[in-house]
Every structure is written in C-alpha cells, then in structure tokens.
PDB file of C-alpha atoms and ligand atoms in Angstrom:
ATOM      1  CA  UNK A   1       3.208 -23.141   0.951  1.00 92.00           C
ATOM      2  CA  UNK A   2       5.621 -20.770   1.492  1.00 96.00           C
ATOM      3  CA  UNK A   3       4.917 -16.938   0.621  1.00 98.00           C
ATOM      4  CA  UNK A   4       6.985 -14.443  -1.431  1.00 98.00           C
ATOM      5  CA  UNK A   5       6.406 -11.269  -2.192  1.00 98.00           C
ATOM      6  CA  UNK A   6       7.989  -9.712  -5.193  1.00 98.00           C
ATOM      7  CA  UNK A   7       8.551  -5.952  -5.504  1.00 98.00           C
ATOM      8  CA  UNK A   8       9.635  -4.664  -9.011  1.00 97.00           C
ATOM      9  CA  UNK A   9       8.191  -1.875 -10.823  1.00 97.00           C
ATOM     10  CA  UNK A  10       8.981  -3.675 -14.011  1.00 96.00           C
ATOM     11  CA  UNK A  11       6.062  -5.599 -15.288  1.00 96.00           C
ATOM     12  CA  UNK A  12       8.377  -8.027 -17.452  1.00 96.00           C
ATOM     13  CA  UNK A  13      10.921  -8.420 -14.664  1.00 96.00           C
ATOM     14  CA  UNK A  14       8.294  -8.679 -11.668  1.00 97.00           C
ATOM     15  CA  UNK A  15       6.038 -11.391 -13.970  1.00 97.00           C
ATOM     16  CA  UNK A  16       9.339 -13.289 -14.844  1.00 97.00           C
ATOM     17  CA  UNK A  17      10.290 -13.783 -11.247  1.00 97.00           C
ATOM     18  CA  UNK A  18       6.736 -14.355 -10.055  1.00 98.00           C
ATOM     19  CA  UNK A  19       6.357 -17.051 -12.370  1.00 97.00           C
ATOM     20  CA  UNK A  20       8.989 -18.553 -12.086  1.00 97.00           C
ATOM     21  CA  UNK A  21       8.582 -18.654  -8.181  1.00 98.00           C
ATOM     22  CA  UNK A  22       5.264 -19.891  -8.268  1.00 97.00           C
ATOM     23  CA  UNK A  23       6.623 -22.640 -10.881  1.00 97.00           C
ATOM     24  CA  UNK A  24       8.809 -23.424  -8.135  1.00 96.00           C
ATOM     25  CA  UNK A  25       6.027 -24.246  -5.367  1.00 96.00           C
ATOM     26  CA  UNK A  26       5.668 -21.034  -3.894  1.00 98.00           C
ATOM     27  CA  UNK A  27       2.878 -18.574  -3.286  1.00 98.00           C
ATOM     28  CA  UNK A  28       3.798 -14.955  -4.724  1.00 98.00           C
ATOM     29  CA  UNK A  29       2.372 -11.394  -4.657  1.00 98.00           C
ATOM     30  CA  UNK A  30       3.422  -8.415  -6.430  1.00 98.00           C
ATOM     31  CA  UNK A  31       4.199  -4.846  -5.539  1.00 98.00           C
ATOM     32  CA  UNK A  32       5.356  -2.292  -7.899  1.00 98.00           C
ATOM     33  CA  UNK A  33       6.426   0.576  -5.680  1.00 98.00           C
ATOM     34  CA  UNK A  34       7.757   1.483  -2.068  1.00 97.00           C
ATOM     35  CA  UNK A  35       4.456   2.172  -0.040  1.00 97.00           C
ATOM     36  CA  UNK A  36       2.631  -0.712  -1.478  1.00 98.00           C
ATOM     37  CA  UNK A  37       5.272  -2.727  -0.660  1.00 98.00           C
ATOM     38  CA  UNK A  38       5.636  -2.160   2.842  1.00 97.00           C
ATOM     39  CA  UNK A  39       1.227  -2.701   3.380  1.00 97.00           C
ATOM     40  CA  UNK A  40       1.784  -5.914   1.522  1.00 97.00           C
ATOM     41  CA  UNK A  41       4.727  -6.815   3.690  1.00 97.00           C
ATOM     42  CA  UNK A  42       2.012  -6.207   6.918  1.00 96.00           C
ATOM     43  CA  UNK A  43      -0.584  -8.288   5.222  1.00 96.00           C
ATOM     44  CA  UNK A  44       0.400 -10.561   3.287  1.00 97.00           C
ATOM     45  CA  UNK A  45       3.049 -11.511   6.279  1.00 95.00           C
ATOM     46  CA  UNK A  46       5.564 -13.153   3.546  1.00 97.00           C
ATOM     47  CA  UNK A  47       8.391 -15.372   4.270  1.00 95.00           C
ATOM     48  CA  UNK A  48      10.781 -13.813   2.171  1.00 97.00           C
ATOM     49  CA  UNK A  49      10.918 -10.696   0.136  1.00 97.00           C
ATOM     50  CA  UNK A  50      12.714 -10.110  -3.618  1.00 98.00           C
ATOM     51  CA  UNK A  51      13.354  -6.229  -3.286  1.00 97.00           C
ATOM     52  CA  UNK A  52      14.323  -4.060  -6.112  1.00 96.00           C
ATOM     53  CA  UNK A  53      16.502  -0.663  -5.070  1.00 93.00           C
ATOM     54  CA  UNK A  54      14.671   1.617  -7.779  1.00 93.00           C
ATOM     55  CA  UNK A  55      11.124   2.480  -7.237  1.00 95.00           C
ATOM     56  CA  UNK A  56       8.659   4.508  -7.373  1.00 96.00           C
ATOM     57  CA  UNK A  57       6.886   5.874  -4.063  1.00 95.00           C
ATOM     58  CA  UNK A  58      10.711   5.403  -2.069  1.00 94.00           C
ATOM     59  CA  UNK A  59      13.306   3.069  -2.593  1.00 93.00           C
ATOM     60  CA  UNK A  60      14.476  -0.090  -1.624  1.00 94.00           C
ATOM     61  CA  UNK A  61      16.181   0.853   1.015  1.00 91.00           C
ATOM     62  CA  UNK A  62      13.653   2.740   2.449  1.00 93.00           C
ATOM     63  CA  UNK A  63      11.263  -0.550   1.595  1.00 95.00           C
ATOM     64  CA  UNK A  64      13.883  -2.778   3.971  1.00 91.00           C
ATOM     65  CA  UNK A  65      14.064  -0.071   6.955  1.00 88.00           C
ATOM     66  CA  UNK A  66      10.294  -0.089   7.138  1.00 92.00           C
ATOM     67  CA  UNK A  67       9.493  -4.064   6.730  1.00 92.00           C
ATOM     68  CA  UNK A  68      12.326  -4.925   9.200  1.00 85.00           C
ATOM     69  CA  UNK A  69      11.697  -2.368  11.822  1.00 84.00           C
ATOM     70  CA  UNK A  70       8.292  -4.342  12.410  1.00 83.00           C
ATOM     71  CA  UNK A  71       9.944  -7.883  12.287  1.00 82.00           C
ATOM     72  CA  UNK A  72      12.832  -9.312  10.814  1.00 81.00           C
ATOM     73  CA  UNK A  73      12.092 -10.860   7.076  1.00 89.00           C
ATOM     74  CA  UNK A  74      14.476 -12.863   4.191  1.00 91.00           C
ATOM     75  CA  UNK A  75      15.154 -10.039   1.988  1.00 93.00           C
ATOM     76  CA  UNK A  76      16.732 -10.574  -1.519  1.00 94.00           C
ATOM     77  CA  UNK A  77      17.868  -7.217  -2.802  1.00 93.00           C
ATOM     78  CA  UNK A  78      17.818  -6.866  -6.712  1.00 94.00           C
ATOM     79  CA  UNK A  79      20.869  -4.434  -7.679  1.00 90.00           C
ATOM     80  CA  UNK A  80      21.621  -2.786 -11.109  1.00 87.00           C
ATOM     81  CA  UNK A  81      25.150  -3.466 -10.381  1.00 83.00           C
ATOM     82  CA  UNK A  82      27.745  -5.223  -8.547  1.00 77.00           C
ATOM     83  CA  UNK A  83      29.485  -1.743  -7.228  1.00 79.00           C
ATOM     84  CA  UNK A  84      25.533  -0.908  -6.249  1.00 80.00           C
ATOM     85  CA  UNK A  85      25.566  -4.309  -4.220  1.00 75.00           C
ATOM     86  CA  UNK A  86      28.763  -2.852  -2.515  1.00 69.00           C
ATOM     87  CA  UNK A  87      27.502   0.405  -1.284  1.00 74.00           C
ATOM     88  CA  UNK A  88      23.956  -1.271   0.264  1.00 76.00           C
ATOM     89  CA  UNK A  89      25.863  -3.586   2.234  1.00 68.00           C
ATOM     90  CA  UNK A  90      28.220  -0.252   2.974  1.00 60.00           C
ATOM     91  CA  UNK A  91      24.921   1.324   4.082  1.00 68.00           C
ATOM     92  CA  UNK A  92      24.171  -1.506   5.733  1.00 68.00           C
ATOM     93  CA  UNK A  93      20.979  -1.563   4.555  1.00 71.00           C
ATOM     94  CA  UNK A  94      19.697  -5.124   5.945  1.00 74.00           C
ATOM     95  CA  UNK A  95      19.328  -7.902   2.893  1.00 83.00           C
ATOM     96  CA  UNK A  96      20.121 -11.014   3.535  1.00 84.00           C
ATOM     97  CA  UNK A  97      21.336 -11.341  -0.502  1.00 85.00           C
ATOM     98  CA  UNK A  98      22.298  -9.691  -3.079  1.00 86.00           C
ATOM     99  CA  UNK A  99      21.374 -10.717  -6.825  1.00 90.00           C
ATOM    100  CA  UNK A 100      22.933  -8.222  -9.654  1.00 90.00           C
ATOM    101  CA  UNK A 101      20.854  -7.360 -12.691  1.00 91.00           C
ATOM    102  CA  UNK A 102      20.581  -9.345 -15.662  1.00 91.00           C
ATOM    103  CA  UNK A 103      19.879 -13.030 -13.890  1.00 93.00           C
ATOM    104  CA  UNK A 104      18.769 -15.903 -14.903  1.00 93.00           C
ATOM    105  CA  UNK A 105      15.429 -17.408 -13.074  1.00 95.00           C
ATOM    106  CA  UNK A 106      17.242 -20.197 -12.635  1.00 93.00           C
ATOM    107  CA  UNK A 107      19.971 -18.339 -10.240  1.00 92.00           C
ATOM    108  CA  UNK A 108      17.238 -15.930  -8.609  1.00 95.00           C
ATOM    109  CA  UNK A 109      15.175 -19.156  -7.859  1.00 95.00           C
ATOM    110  CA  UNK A 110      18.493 -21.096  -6.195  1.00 93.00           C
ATOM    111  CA  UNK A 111      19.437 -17.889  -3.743  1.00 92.00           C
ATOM    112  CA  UNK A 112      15.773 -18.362  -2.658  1.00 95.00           C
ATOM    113  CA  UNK A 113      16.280 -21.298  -1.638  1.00 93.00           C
ATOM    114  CA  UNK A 114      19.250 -21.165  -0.072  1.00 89.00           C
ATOM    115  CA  UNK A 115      18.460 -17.708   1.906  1.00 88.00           C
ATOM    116  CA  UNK A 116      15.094 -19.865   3.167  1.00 91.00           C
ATOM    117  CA  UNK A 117      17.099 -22.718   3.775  1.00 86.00           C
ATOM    118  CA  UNK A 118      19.660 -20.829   5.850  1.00 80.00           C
ATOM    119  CA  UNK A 119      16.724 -19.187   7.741  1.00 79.00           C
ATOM    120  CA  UNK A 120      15.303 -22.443   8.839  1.00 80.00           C
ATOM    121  CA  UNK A 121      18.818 -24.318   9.642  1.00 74.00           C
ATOM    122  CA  UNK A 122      19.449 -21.166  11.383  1.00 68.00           C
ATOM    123  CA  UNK A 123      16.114 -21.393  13.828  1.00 68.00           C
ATOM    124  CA  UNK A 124      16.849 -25.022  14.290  1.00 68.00           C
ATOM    125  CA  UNK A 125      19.948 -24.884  15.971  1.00 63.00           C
ATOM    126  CA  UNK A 126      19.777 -27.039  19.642  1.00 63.00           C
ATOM    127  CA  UNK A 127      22.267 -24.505  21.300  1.00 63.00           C
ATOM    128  CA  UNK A 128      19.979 -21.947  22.120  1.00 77.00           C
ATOM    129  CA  UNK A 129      22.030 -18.944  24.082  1.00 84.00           C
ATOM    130  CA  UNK A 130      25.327 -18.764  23.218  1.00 87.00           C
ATOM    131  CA  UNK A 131      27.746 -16.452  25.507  1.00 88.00           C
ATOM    132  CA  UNK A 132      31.494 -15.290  23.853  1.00 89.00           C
ATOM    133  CA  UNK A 133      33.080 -12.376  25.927  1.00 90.00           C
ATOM    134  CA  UNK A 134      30.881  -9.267  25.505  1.00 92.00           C
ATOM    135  CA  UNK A 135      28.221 -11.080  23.199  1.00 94.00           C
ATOM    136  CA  UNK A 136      25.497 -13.056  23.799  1.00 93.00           C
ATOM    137  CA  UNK A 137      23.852 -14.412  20.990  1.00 92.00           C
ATOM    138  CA  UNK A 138      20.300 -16.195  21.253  1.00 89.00           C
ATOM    139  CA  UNK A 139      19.323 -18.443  18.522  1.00 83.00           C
ATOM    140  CA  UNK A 140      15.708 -18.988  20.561  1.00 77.00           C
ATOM    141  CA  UNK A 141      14.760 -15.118  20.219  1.00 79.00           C
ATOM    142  CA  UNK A 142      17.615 -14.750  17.062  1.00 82.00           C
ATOM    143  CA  UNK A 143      18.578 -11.308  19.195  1.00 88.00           C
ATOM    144  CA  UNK A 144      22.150 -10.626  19.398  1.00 94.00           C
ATOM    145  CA  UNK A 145      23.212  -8.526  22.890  1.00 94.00           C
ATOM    146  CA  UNK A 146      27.367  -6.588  22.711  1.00 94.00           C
ATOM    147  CA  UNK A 147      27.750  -5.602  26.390  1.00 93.00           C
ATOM    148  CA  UNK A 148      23.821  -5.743  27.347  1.00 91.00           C
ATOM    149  CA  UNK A 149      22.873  -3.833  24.547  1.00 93.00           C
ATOM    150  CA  UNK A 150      21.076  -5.372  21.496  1.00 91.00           C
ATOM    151  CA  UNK A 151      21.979  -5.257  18.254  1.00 92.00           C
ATOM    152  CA  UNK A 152      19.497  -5.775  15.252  1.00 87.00           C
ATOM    153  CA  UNK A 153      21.544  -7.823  12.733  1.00 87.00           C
ATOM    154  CA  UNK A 154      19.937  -9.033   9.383  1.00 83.00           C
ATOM    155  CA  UNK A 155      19.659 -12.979   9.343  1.00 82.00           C
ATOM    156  CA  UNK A 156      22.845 -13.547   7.292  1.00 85.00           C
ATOM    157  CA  UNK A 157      24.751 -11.444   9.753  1.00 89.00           C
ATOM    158  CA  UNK A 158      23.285 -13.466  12.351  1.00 90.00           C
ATOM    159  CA  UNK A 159      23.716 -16.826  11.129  1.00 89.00           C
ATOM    160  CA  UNK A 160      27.528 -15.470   9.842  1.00 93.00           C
ATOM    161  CA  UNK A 161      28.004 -14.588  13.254  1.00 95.00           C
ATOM    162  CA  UNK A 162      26.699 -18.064  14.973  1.00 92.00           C
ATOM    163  CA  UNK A 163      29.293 -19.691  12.541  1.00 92.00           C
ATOM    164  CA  UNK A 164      32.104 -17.352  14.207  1.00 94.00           C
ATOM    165  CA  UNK A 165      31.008 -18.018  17.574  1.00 93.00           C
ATOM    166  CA  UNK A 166      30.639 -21.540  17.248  1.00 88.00           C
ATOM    167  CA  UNK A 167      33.939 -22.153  15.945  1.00 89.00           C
ATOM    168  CA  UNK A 168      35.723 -18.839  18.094  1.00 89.00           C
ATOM    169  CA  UNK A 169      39.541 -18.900  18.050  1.00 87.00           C
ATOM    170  CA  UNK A 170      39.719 -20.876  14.536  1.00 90.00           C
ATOM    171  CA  UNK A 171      40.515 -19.308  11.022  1.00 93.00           C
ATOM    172  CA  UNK A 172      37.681 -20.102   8.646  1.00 94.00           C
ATOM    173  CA  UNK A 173      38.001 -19.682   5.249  1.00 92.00           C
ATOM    174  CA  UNK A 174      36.224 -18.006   2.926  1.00 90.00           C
ATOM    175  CA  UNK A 175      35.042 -20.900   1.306  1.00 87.00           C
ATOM    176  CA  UNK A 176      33.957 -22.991   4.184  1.00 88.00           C
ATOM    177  CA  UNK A 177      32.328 -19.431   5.278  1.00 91.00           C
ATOM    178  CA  UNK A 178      30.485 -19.438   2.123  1.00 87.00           C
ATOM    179  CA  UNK A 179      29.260 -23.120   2.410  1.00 84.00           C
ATOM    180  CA  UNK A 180      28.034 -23.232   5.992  1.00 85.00           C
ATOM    181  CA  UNK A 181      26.264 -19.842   5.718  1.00 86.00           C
ATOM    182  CA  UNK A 182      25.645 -19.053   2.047  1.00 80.00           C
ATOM    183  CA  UNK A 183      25.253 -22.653   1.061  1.00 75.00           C
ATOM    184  CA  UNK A 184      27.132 -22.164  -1.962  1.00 71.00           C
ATOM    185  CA  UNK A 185      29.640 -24.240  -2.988  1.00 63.00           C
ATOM    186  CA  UNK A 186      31.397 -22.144  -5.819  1.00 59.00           C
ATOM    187  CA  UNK A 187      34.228 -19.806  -5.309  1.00 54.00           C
ATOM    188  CA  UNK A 188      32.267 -16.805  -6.971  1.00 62.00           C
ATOM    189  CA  UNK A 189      30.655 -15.548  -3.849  1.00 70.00           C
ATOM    190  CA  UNK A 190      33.329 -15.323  -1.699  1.00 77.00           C
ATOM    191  CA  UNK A 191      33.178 -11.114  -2.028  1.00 79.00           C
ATOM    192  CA  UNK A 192      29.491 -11.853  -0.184  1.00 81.00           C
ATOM    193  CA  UNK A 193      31.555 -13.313   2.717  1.00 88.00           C
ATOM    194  CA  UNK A 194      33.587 -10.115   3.224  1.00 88.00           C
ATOM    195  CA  UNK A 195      30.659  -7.669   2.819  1.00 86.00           C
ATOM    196  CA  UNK A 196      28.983  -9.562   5.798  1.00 89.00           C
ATOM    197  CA  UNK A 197      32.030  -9.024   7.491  1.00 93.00           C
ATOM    198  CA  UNK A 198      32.131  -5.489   7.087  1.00 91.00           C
ATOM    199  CA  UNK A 199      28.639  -5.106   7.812  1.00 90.00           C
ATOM    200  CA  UNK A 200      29.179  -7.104  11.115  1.00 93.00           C
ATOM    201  CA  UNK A 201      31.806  -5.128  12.021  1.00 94.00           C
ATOM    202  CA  UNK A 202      30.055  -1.543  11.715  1.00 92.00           C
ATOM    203  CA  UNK A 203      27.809  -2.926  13.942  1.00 92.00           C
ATOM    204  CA  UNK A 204      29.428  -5.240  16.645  1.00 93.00           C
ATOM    205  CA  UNK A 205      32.299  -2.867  16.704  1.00 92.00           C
ATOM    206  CA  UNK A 206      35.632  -3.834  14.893  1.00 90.00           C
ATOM    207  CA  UNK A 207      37.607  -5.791  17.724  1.00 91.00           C
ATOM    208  CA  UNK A 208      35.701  -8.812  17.497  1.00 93.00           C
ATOM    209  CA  UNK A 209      36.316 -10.112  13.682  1.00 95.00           C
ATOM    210  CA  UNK A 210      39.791 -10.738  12.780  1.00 94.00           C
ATOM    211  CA  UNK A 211      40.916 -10.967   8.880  1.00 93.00           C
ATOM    212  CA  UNK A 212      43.841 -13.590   8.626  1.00 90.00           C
ATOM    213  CA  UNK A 213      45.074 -12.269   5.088  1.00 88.00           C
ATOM    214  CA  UNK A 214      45.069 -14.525   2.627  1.00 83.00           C
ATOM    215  CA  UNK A 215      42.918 -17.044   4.527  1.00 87.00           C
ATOM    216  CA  UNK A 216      40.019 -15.350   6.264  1.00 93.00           C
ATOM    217  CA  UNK A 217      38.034 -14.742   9.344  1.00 95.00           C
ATOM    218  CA  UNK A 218      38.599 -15.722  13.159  1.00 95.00           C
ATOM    219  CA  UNK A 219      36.463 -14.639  15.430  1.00 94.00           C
ATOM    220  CA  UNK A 220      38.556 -13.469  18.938  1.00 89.00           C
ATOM    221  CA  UNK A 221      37.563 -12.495  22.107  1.00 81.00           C
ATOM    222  CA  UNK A 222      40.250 -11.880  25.083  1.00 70.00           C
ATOM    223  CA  UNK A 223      39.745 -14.408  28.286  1.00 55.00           C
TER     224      UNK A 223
HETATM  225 CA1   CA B 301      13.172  -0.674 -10.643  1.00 89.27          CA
END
C-alpha cells in the first residue's frame, strides 16, 4: 500500500482528501501545520506528499525545503490560486504539481496518480546514464550533473528533462510534453509545461532549453 501524507490545516479539506485517498487504496496520515509535517515526513517515510502553502508553524514552502533536503519526495502543492501556482514554481519551490483551490476529489485523486505514475515510469527507465554536452543525467541515482556539478531538480523537472534529452535536437510540443511527462491528455495543462521550463532553466542555466514559438521546446546542445 502506498503511503500519503496529507498536510492541511483545514479539518474539512484535510478529511475530504484523506478520505477520499484512502477510498482510493492508499494509506494516509494527516498533518495540520509546518513542523508536524516535516517529523511525519521522517517517520512516516511517505511516498507522496499533498502540501498546502498556508499553515500554521511555517509554510509550505518552508514544509518542501525541509522534506526534500533529506530525500527527494512526490509533492502535490495545494494553491489558493492559479497566479499563487505561478510564483511557487517562480520560487522554484520544488512540487512536482500544482492543484488550485476549489477541486474536486475526483481531480486531486487523478494528479496522484499520475505524479506516482510518472515517478515509477521515471525509475524504470533501461537507459541508466545519459550524457548530452555539459549534462549528465542518471536515471539509476535520478541526480542530474551541468559541468560536474549537481543539480537537485524536483522529479517533474527531472523526468521533463529525460524527455528533452532523449529526444535532443527535436521540437516537442506542448502537448506531447504534457502526455509523456504529465500524463495528461487535455490541452488545459499546457501552462504546467512552461513553468517546468522556466524552473529548469533557472537552474540548468538558460542555453540549454530552446522555445520554438508557437510550437514548443527543443532541447540543444552545440557538438
Ligand atoms: Ca491552509
């Protein structure tokens, strides 16, 4: 059984999720604020988290920092709002979603899946050390290296980025993007798509990633 830990100071909103999650065939605990959320993280050793920005103790943010500086963990960031969602991924705060406030349990419980699903495609990938100009990306150890020196990428960036690499020198569209990585087949997400991008660019530097207007990404690297 797979574990999730829910953190939501809301009762109604934390017991709505949790239910519904356990409905689904998961095991779920509940914190309601920052520090209790990052000793659950640590002992309860979850699979994925569902992280809401505003809570007592610290934040959100602050929650992410904390439970991925010890090890890298599915996070699912609840936001009030989609220009909230913006300025995380701005931040580059570290989750691997982003679900905007009021959802249904139906939605919450499908980006679950898929952000598992990704995870476990992701660590089942035969090509295990994959070398394009200054990068060297290891699916084995899921560290990412620019020009010896590592970079901690979330693991949306770093399946995003496998895509890239895999397919280096050819225009992928948002779309097929949003498939491969996201899972998603609807045309609503593609904004998710270009906030990775950003994000990947912040921290890969911003030579690697190029935007083909109108079309979308290509990742390039000079022979
Ligand atoms: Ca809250």
């Amino acid at each position: 059984m797979q574990r999730i830990l829910v953190v939501e100071d809301e009762p109604t909103i934390a017991r709505a999720v949790a239910d519904r999650l356990a409905a689904e065939g998961f095991a779920v605990e509940i914190a309601a604020d920052g520090p209790s959320a990052v000793e659950r993280a640590r002992s309860y050793d979850p699979e994925l988290i569902v992280l809401d920005v505003m809570l007592p103790g610290f934040d959100g943010l602050e929650v992410c920092r904390r439970v991925q500086a010890e090890r890298p963990v599915p996070v699912l960031m609840l936001t009030a709002r989609d220009d909230e969602t913006d300025m995380l991924v701005g931040l580059g705060v570290g989750a691997d979603d982003y679900i905007t406030k009021p959802f249904s349990m139906r939605e919450l419980a499908a980006r679950v899946r898929a952000v598992l699903r990704r995870v476990e495609r992701s660590a089942a990938l035969p090509e295990t050390m994959l070398r394009v100009g200054p990068l060297e990306i290891d699916h084995a150890s899921r560290r990412v290296r620019r020009d010896g020196t590592e970079v901690h990428l979330t693991p949306t960036e770093f399946e995003l980025l496998g895509c890239l690499a895999r397919n280096r020198g050819t225009v992928l569209t948002r779309a097929v993007l949003l498939e491969q990585v996201w899972d998603w087949a609807g045309a609503s997400g593609t904004r998710a798509v270009d906030t990775h991008v950003k994000a990947l660019r912040r921290k890969l530097g911003s030579d690697l990633i190029r935007t083909v207007h109108g079309v979308g990404y290509s990742l390039e690297v000079r022979a």
